[in-house]
C-alpha positions as a Python dict, from the first residue, in 0.01 Angstrom:
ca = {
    (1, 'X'): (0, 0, 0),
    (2, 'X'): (121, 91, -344),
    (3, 'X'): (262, 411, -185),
    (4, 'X'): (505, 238, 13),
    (5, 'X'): (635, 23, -296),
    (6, 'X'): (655, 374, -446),
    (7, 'X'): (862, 473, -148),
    (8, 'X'): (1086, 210, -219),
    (9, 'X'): (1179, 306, -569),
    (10, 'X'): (1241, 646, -419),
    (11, 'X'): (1475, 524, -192),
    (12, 'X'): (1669, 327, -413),
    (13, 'X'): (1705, 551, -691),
    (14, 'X'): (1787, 883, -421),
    (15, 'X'): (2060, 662, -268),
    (16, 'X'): (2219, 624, -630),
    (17, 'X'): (2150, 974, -718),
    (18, 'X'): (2309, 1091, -360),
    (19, 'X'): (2597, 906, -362),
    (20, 'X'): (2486, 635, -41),
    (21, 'X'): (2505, 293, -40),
    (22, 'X'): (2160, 106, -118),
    (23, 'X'): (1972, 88, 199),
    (24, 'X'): (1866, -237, 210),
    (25, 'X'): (1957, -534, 26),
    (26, 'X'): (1752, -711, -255),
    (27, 'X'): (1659, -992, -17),
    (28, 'X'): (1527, -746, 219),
    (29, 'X'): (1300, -583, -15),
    (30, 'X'): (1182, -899, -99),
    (31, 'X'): (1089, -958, 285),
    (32, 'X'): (907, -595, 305),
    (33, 'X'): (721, -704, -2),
    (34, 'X'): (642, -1093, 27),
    (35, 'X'): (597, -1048, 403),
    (36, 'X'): (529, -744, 602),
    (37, 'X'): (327, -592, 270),
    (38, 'X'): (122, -888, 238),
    (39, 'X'): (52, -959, 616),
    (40, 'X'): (-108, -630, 628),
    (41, 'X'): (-260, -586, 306),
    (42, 'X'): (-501, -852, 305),
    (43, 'X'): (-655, -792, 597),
    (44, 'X'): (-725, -423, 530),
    (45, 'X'): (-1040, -623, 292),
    (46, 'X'): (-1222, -674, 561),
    (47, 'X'): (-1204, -296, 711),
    (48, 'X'): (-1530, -114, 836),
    (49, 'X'): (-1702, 106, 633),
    (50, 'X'): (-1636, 504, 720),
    (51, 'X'): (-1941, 659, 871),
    (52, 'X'): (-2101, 878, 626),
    (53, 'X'): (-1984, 622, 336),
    (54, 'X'): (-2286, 605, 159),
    (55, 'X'): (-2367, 960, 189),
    (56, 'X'): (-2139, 1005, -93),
    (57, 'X'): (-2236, 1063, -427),
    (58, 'X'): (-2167, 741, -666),
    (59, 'X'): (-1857, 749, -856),
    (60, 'X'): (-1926, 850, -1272),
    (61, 'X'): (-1875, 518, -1457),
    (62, 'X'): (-1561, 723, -1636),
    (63, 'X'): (-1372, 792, -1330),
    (64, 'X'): (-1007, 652, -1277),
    (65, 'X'): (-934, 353, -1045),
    (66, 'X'): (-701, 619, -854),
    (67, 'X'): (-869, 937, -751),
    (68, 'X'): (-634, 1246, -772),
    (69, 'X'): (-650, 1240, -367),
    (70, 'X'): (-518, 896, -395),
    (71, 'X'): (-261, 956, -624),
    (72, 'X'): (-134, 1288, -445),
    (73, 'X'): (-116, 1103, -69),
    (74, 'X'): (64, 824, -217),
    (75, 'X'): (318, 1045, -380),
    (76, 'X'): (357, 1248, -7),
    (77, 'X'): (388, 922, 163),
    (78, 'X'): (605, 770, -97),
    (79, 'X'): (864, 1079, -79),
    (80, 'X'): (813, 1101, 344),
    (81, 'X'): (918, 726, 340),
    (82, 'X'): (1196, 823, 111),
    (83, 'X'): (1335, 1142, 260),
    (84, 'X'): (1362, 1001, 608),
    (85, 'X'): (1523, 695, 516),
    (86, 'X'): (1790, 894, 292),
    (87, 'X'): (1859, 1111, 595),
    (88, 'X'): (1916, 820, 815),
    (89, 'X'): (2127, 652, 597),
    (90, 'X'): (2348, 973, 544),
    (91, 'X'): (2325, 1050, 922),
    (92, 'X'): (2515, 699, 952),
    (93, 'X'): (2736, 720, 685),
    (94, 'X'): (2841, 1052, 822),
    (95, 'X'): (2928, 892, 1165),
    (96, 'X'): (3133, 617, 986),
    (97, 'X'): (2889, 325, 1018),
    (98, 'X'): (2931, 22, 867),
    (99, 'X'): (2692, -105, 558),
    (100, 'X'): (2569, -323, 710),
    (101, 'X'): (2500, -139, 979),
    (102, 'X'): (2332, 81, 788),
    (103, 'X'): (2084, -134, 573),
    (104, 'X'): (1971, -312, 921),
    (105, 'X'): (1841, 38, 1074),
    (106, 'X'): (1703, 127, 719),
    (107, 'X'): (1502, -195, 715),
    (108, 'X'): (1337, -190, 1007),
    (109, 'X'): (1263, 210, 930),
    (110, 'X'): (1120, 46, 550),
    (111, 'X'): (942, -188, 782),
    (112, 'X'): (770, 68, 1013),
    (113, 'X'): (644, 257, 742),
    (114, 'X'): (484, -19, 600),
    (115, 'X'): (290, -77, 922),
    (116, 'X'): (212, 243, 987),
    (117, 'X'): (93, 329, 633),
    (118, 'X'): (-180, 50, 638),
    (119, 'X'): (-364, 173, 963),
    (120, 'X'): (-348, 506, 785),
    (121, 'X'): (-502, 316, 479),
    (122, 'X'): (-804, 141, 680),
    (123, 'X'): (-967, 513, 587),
    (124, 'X'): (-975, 774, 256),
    (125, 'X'): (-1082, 1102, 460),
    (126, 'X'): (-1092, 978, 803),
    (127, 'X'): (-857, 1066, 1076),
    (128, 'X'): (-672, 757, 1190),
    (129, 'X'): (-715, 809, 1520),
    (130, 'X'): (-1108, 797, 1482),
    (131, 'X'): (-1043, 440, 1389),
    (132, 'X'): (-932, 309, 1697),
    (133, 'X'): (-1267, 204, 1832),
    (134, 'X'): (-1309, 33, 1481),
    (135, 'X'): (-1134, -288, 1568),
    (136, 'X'): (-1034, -459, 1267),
    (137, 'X'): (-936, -815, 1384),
    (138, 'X'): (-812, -912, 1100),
    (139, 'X'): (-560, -636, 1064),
    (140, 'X'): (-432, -650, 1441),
    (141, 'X'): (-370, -1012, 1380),
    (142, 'X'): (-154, -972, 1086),
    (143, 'X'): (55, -662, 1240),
    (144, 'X'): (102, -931, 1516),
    (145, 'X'): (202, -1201, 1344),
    (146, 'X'): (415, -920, 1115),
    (147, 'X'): (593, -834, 1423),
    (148, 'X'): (635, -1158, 1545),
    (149, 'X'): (847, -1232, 1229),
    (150, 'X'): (1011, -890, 1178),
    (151, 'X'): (1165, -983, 1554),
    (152, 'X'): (1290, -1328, 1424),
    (153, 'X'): (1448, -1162, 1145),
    (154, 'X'): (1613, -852, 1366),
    (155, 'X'): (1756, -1043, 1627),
    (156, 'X'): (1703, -1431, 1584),
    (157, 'X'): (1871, -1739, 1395),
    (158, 'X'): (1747, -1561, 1027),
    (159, 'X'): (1965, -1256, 1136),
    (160, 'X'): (2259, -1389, 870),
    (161, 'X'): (2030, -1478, 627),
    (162, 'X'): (1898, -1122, 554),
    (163, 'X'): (2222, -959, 634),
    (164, 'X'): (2102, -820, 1002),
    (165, 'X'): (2380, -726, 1246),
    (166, 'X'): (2339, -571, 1619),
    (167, 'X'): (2217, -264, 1634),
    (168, 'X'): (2132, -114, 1953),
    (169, 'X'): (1792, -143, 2003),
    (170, 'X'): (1735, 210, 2110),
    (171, 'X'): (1866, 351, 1792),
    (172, 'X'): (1602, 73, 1604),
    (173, 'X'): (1326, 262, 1817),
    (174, 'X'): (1424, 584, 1761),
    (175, 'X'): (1503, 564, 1409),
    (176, 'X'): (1139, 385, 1350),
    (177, 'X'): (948, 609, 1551),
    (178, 'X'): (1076, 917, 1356),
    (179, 'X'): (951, 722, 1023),
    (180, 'X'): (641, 631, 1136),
    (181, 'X'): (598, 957, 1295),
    (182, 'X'): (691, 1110, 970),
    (183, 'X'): (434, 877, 778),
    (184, 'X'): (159, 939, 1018),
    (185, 'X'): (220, 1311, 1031),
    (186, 'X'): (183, 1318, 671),
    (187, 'X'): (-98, 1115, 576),
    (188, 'X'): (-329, 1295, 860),
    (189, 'X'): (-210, 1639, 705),
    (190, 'X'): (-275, 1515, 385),
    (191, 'X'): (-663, 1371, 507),
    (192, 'X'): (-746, 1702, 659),
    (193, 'X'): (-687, 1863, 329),
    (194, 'X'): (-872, 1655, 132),
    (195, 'X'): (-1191, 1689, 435),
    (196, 'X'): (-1167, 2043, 341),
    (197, 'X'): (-1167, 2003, 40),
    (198, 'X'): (-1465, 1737, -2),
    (199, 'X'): (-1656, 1957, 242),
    (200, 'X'): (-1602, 2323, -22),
    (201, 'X'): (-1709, 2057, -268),
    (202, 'X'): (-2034, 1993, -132),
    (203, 'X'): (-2127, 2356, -62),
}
């Protein structure tokens, strides 16, 4: 999920070059990072192969860790998470929202993105949606037990801790549907192309 650390950078150095206030705090990042990254990460280890995986031709001894598909999807990812979490912010700075305010609807939009990007990562060409019959136990778990915590954090006793105020929880929805909408949107745009592109290869 290096793509999504990416999109953090993004965010943070748009929101200085824009003129916003940071979106989330340092503590927060922290959270996305310690928690929510690693809850999800882990498990994606233990993901089924693709079908048609070792139909493949071997990777050349000289070939980069990160294949130019990679690299390019986490770059659109990266500047998706960024762009719609810029908008938001200025969307609520515009209607005269408070900070605070502000960073709690942009972390739990930094939040969804993270969850959404790693069922888009469980596959390299693959739609995601032709992974839903792949259970990955592992992975289900951890967005669970993600979610779990994200709630404790959003609207229980740690709310003061990470800087969380009330937000109404339709605007929380709404706000992280668009992202992961946005994320998903992107990434499956981004597989088809590269399909299409493996498949001209082969012919």
């Amino acid at each position: 999920l290096l793509s999504t650390n990416i999109g953090q950078v993004f965010t943070m150095i748009g929101a200085l070059l824009f003129g916003l206030p940071l979106p989330v705090t340092a503590i927060q990042i922290l959270w996305i990072n310690l928690v929510t990254d690693t809850a999800m990460v882990l498990p994606l280890g233990l993901e089924p192969a693709e079908d048609g995986h070792m139909k493949r031709p071997p990777r050349q001894p000289k070939d980069p860790l990160l294949s130019k598909i990679l690299i390019s999807r986490m770059a659109a990812v990266a500047l998706t998470m960024a762009g719609v979490t810029l908008i938001i912010v200025a969307i609520l700075v515009n209607q005269g929202q408070q900070i605070a305010y502000i960073q709690t609807v942009a972390f739990m939009a930094l939040v969804s993105a993270q969850w959404m990007n790693a069922f888009n990562a469980r596959s390299e060409y693959a739609s995601s949606f032709s992974r839903i019959t792949k259970i990955n136990h592992g992975l289900t778990i951890g967005f669970v037990f993600g979610f779990i915590l994200q709630m404790l954090v959003m609207f229980g006793p740690l709310m003061s801790v990470f800087g969380i105020v009330k937000v109404p929880i339709a605007t929380l929805i709404l706000t992280s549907g668009i992202m992961a909408l946005a994320i998903l949107s992107v990434a499956e745009l981004h597989k088809y192309i590269a399909r299409s592109m493996l498949a001209s290869s082969k012919n």
